[in-house]
Coordinates of C-alpha atoms and ligand atoms in Angstrom, one line a residue:
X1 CA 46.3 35.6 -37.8
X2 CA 50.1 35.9 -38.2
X3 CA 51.9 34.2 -40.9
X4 CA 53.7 30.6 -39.7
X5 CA 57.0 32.3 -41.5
X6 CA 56.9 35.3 -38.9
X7 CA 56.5 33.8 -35.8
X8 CA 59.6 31.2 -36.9
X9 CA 61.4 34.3 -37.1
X10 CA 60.4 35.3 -33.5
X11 CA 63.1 34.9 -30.7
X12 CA 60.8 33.6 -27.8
X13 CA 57.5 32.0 -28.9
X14 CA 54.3 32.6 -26.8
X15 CA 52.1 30.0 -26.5
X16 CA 49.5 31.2 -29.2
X17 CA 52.3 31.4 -31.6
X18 CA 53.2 27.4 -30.4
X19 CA 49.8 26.4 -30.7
X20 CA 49.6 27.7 -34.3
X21 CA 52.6 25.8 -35.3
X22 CA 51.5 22.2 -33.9
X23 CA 48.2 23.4 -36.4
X24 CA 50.2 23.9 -39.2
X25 CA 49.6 22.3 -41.8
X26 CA 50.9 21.9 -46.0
X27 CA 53.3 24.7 -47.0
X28 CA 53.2 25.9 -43.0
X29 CA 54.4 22.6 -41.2
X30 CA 57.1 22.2 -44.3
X31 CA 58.2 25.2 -42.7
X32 CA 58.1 24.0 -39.1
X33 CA 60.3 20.8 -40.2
X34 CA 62.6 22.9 -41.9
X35 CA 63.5 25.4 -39.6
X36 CA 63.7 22.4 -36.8
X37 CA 66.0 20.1 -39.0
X38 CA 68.2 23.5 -39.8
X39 CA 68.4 24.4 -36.0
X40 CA 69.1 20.3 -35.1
X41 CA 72.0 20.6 -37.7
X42 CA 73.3 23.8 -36.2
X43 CA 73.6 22.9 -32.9
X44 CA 74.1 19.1 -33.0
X45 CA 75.0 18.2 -36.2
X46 CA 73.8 15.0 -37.7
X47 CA 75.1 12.2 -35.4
X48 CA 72.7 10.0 -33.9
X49 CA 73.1 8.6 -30.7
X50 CA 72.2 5.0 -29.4
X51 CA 70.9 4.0 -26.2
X52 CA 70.9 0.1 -26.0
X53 CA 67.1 -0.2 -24.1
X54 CA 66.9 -2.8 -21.6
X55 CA 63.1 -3.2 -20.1
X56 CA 64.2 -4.9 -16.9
X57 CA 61.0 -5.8 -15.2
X58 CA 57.2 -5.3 -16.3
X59 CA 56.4 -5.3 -12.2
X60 CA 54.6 -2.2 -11.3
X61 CA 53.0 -0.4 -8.3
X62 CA 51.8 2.2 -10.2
X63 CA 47.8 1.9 -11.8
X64 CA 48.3 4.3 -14.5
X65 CA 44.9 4.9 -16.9
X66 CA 46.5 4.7 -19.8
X67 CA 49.2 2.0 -19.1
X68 CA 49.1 -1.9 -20.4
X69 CA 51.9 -2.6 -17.3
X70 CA 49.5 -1.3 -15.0
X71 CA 49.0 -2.8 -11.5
X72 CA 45.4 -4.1 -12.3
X73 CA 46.2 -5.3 -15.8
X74 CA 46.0 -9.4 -15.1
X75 CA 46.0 -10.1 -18.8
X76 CA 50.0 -11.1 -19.2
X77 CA 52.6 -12.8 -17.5
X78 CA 55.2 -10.4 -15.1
X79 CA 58.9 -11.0 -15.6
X80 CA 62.0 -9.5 -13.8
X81 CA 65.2 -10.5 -15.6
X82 CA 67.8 -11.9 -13.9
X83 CA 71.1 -9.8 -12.5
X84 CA 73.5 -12.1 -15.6
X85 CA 70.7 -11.2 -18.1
X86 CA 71.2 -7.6 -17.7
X87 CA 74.8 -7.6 -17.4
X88 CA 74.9 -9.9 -20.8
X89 CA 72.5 -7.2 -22.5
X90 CA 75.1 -4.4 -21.1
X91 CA 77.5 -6.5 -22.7
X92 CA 76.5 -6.5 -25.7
X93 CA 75.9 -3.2 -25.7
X94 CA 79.5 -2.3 -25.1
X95 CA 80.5 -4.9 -28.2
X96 CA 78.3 -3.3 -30.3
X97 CA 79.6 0.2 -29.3
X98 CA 76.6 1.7 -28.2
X99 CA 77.8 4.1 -26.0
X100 CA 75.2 3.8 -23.7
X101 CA 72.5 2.4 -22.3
X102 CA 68.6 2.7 -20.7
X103 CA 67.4 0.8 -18.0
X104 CA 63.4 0.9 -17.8
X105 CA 60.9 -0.8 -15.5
X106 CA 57.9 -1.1 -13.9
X107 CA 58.0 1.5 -11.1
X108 CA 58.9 -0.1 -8.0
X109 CA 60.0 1.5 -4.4
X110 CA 61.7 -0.8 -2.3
X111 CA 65.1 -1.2 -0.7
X112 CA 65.4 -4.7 -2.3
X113 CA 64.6 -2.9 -6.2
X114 CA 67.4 0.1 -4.7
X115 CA 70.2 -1.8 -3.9
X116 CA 69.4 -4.1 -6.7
X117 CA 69.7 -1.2 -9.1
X118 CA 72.6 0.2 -7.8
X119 CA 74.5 -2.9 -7.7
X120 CA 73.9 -3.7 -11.4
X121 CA 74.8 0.0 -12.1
X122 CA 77.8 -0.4 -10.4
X123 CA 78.6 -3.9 -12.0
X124 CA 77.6 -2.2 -15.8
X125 CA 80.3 0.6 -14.9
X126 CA 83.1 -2.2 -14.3
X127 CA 82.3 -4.3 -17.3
X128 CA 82.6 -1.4 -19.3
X129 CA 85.4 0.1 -17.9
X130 CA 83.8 2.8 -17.6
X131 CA 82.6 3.5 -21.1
X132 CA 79.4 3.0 -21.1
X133 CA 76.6 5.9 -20.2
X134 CA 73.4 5.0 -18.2
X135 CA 70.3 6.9 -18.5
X136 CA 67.8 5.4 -15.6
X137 CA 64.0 5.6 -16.2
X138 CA 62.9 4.0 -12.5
X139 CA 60.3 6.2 -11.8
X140 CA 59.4 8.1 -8.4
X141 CA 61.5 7.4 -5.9
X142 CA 63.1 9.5 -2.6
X143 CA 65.5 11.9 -3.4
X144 CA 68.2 9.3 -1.2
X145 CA 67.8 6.9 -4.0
X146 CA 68.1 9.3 -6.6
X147 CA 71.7 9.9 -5.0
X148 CA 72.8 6.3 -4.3
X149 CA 71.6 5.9 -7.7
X150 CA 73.8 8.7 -9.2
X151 CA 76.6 8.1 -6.9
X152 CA 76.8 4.4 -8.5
X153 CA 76.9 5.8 -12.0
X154 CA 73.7 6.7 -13.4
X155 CA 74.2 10.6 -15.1
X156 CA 70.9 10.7 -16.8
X157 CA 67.4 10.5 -15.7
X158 CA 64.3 10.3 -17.8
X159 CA 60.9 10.9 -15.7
X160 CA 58.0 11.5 -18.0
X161 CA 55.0 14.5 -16.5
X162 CA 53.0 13.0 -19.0
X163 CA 51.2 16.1 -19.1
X164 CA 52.1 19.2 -17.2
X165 CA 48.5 20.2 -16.6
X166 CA 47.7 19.4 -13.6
X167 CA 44.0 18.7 -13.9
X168 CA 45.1 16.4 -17.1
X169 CA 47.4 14.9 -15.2
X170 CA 44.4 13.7 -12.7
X171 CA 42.1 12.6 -15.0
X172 CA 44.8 10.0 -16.6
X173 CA 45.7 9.0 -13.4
X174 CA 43.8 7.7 -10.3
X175 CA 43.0 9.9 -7.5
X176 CA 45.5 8.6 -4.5
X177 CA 49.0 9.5 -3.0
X178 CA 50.7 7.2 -5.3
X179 CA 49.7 9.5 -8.4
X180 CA 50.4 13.0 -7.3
X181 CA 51.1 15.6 -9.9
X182 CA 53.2 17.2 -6.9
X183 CA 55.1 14.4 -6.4
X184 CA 56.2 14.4 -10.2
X185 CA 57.4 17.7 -9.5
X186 CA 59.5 17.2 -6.5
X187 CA 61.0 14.7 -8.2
X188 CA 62.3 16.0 -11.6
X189 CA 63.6 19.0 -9.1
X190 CA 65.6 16.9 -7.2
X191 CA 67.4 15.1 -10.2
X192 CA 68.1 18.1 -11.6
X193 CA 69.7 19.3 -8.0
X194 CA 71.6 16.1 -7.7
X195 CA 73.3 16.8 -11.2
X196 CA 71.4 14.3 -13.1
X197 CA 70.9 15.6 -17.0
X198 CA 67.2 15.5 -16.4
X199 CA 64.6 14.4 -19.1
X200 CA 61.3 14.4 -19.5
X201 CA 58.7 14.0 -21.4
X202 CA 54.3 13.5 -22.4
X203 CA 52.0 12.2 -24.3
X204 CA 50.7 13.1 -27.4
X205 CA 46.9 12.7 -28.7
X206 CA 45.7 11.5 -24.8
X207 CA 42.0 11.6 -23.9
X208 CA 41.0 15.6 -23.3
X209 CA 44.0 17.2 -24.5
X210 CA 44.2 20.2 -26.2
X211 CA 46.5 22.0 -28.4
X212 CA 46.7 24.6 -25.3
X213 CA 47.8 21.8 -23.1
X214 CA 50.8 20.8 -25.5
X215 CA 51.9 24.2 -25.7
X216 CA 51.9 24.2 -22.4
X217 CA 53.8 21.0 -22.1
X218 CA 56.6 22.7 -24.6
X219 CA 56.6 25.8 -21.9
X220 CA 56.6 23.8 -19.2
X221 CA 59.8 22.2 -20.5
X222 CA 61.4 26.0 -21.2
X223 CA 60.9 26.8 -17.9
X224 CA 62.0 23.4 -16.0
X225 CA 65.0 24.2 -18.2
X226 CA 65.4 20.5 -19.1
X227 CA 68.8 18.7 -20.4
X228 CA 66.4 16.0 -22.5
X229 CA 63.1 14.4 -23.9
X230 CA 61.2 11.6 -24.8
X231 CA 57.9 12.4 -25.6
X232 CA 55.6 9.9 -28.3
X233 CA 52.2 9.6 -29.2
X234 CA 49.7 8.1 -26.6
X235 CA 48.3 4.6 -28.2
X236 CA 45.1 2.8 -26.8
X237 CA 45.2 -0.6 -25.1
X238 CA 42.4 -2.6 -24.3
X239 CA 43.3 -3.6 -20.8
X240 CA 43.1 0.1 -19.6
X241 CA 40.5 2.6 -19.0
X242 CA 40.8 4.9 -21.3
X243 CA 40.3 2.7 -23.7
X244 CA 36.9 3.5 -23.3
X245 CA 37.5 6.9 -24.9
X246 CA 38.9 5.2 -28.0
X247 CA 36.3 6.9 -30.3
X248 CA 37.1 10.6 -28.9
X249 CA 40.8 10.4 -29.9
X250 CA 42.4 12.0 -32.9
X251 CA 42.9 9.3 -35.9
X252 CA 46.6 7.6 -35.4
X253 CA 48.2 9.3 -38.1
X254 CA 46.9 12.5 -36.9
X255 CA 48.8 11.8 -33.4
X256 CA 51.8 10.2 -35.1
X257 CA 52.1 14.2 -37.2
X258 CA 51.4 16.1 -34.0
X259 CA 54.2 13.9 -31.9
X260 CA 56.9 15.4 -35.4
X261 CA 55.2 18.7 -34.9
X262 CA 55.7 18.4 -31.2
X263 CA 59.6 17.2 -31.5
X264 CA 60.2 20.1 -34.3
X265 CA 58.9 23.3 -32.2
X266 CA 61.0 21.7 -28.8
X267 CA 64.0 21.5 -31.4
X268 CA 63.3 25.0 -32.3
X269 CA 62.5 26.3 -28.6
X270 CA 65.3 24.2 -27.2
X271 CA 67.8 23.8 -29.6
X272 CA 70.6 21.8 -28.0
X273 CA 68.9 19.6 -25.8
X274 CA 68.7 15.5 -26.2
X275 CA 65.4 14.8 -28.2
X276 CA 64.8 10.9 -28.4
X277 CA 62.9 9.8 -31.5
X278 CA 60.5 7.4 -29.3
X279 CA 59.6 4.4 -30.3
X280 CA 55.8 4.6 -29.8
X281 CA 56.0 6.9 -33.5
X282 CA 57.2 2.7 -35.2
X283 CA 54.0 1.5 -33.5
X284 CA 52.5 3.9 -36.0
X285 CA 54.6 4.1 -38.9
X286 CA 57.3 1.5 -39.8
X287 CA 59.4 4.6 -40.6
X288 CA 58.0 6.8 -37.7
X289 CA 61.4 7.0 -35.9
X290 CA 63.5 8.1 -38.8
X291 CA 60.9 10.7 -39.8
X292 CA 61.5 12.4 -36.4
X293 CA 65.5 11.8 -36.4
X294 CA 65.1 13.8 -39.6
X295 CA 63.4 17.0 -38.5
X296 CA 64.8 17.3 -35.2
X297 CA 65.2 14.1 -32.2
X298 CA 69.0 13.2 -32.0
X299 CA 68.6 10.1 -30.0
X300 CA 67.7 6.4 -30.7
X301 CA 67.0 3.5 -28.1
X302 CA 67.5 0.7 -30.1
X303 CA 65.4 -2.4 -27.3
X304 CA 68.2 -5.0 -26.1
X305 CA 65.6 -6.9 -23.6
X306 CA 66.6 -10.1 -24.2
X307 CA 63.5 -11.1 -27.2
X308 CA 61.5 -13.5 -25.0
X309 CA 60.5 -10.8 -22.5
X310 CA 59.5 -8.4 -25.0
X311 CA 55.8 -8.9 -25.6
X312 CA 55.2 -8.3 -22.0
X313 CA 56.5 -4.6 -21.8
X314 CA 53.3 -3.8 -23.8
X315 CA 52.5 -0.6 -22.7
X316 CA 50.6 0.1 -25.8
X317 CA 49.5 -2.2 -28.2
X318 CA 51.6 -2.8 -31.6
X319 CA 54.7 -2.4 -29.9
X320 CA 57.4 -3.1 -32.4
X321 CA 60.5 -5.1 -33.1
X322 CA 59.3 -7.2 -30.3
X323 CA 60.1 -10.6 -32.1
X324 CA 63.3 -9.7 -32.8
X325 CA 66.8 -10.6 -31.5
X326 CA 69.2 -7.4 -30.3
X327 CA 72.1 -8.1 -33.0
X328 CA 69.1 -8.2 -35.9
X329 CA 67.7 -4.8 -34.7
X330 CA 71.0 -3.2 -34.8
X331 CA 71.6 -4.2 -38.2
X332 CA 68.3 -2.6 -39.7
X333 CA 68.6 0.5 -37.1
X334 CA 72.3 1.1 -39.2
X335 CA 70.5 1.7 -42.9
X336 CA 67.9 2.9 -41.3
X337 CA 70.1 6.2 -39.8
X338 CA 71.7 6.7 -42.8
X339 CA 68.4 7.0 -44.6
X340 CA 67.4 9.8 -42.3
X341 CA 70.6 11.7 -43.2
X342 CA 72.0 10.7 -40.2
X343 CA 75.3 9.1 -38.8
X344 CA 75.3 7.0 -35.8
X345 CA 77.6 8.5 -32.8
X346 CA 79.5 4.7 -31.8
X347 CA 81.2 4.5 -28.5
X348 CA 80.1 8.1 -27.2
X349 CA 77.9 8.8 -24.6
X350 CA 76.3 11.2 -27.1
X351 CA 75.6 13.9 -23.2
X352 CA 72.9 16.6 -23.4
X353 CA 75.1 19.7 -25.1
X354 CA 72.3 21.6 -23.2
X355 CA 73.6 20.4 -20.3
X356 CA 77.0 21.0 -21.0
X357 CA 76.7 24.6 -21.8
X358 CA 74.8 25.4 -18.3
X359 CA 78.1 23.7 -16.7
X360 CA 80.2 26.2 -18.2
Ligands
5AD401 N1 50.6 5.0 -25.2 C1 51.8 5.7 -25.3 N2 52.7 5.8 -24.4 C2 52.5 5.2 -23.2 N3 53.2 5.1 -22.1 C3 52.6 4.3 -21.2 N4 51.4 3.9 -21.7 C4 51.3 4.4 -23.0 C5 50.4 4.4 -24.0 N5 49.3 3.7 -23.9 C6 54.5 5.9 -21.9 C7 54.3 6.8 -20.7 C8 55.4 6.3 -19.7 C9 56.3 5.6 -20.6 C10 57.2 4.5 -19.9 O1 55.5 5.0 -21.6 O2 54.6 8.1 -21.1 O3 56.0 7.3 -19.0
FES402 FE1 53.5 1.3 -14.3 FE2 52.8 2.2 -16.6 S1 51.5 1.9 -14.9 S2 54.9 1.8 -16.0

């Protein structure tokens, strides 16, 4: 067995020496965190950047095993907010100095959703003169859209694998054209070949995963050569089925610790990419998202869905913050940054510098 201290010295981790590091534990995973927070300091310094979170509609096609949004869920009210409520939320945003925002939803392929999207992304560049940065998290969609999409503004894309083993990837995920691992594929390729900074991201603690598979997700990352991540711990609900395999999984905690372990050996493998600091790890720990800011994720979506919608975009259960107005999570997201160690990064896009570099 090699010491945790050597292989941090190692250039290019192989996948045994990443699998020992998401083990470590004590005196070892102290040395994970610190090696991650000295490499995040290094390359990106200490800012913290904000992405204002709007969950536009909980309307989805998709019947995802692990997902509370899912098609088959009937247990909660759909919503779709209207055109002025986004462009009031981008607002805000742009007040507030944000720098940028996130639109999330349901996944939905339509023409109607399309030009929908691309209007409001056209509309968010013009209120903002400009300013603010969009990351879109829409989901599968033809590589057409993907352009219109871009070509209206949009420069980032986030498009979890959710795990990149394929046979995982199945078993989380019904068996039918609309949930192909292939298709997940094609489509992270063609963001990236449209110029999108292209994110992705998995789950952490799911049903049948092994330590192997997350190495394999960090690999998988390497290799795709990606400019960003979100990646958080998976959480039961009790309108899916896997919650049937609720007694199998790790204990919380022990997910919530893998997910840091997870964000610190990416920080180390990929120093200078965007790592967001999701907001699954509050659902955990009150303080779950400044414990990852501190050892390595850069990037914090602070939800700006106006508060009435926001117990319906339960994908997991104990979402947080989700009785609370935009302008009062703002004000505790400020102290809590600065207890991290961190600043926040107002009024700047706050771009992969992974990204960046490959432009050069
Ligand atoms: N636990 C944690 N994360 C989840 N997601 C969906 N359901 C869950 C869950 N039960 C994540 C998926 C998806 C993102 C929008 O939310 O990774 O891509
Ligand atoms: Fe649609 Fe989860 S099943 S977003």
């Amino acid at each position: 067995m090699q010491k945790v201290s050597e292989i941090l010295q190692k250039p290019i981790f192989s996948k045994e020496d990443i699998v020992q590091l998401l083990k470590s534990e004590n005196n070892d995973r102290q040395l994970v965190f610190a090696k991650a927070k000295e490499i995040k300091e290094q390359e990106i310094g200490n800012l913290v950047h904000f992405r204002g979170l709007i969950e536009l509609s909980n309307i989805c096609s998709k019947d995802c095993y692990y997902c509370g949004i899912r098609k088959s869920n009937k247990n909660f009210a759909r919503y779709n907010i209207s055109d002025e409520q986004v462009l009031k939320a981008a607002e805000f945003a742009y007040k507030e100095n944000y720098g940028s925002l996130v639109i999330q939803a349901g996944e939905i392929e339509s023409e109607k959703f399309t030009n929908r999207i691309e209007k409001l992304l056209q509309q968010i560049k013009k209120l903002s003169n400009n300013k603010l940065g969009i990351t879109i998290s829409l989901g599968e969609q033809t590589p057409e859209v993907y352009k219109n999409w871009f070509d209206a503004g949009a420069h980032r894309f986030l498009l979890r694998i959710e795990s990149s083993n394929k046979e995982l990837f199945e078993k989380i995920h019904p068996k039918n054209r609309n949930h192909s691992f292939e298709r997940r594929l094609e489509c992270l390729k063609s963001l990236k070949e449209i110029g999108y900074q292209t994110g992705t991201g998995v789950m952490i603690g799911l049903p049948f995963q092994t330590y192997e598979d997350l190495a394999d997700d960090i690999l998988f990352m390497r290799d795709f050569d990606i400019d960003m991540c979100g990646m958080g711990p998976f959480i039961e609900h009790p309108d899916t089925p896997l919650f049937e395999f609720k007694d199998q999984l790790m204990p919380l905690e022990k997910r919530f610790d893998l997910t840091l372990k997870m964000i610190a050996v990416l920080r180390i493998v990929m120093k200078d990419i965007n790592i967001a600091s999701a907001t699954a790890l509050q659902a955990i720990d009150p303080m779950g998202r400044e414990k990852a800011l501190k050892i390595g994720a850069n990037i914090i979506m602070p939800n700006i869905t106006p508060e009435k919608y926001r117990d319906d975009y339960s994908l997991y259960t104990n979402k947080p913050c989700t009785d609370e107005e935009p302008e009062q999570c703002k004000g505790c997201l400020d102290a809590r940054i600065a207890i991290s160690g961190n600043e926040i990064g107002c009024n700047e896009w706050g771009d992969s510098k992974h990204f960046k570099r490959k432009k050069l």
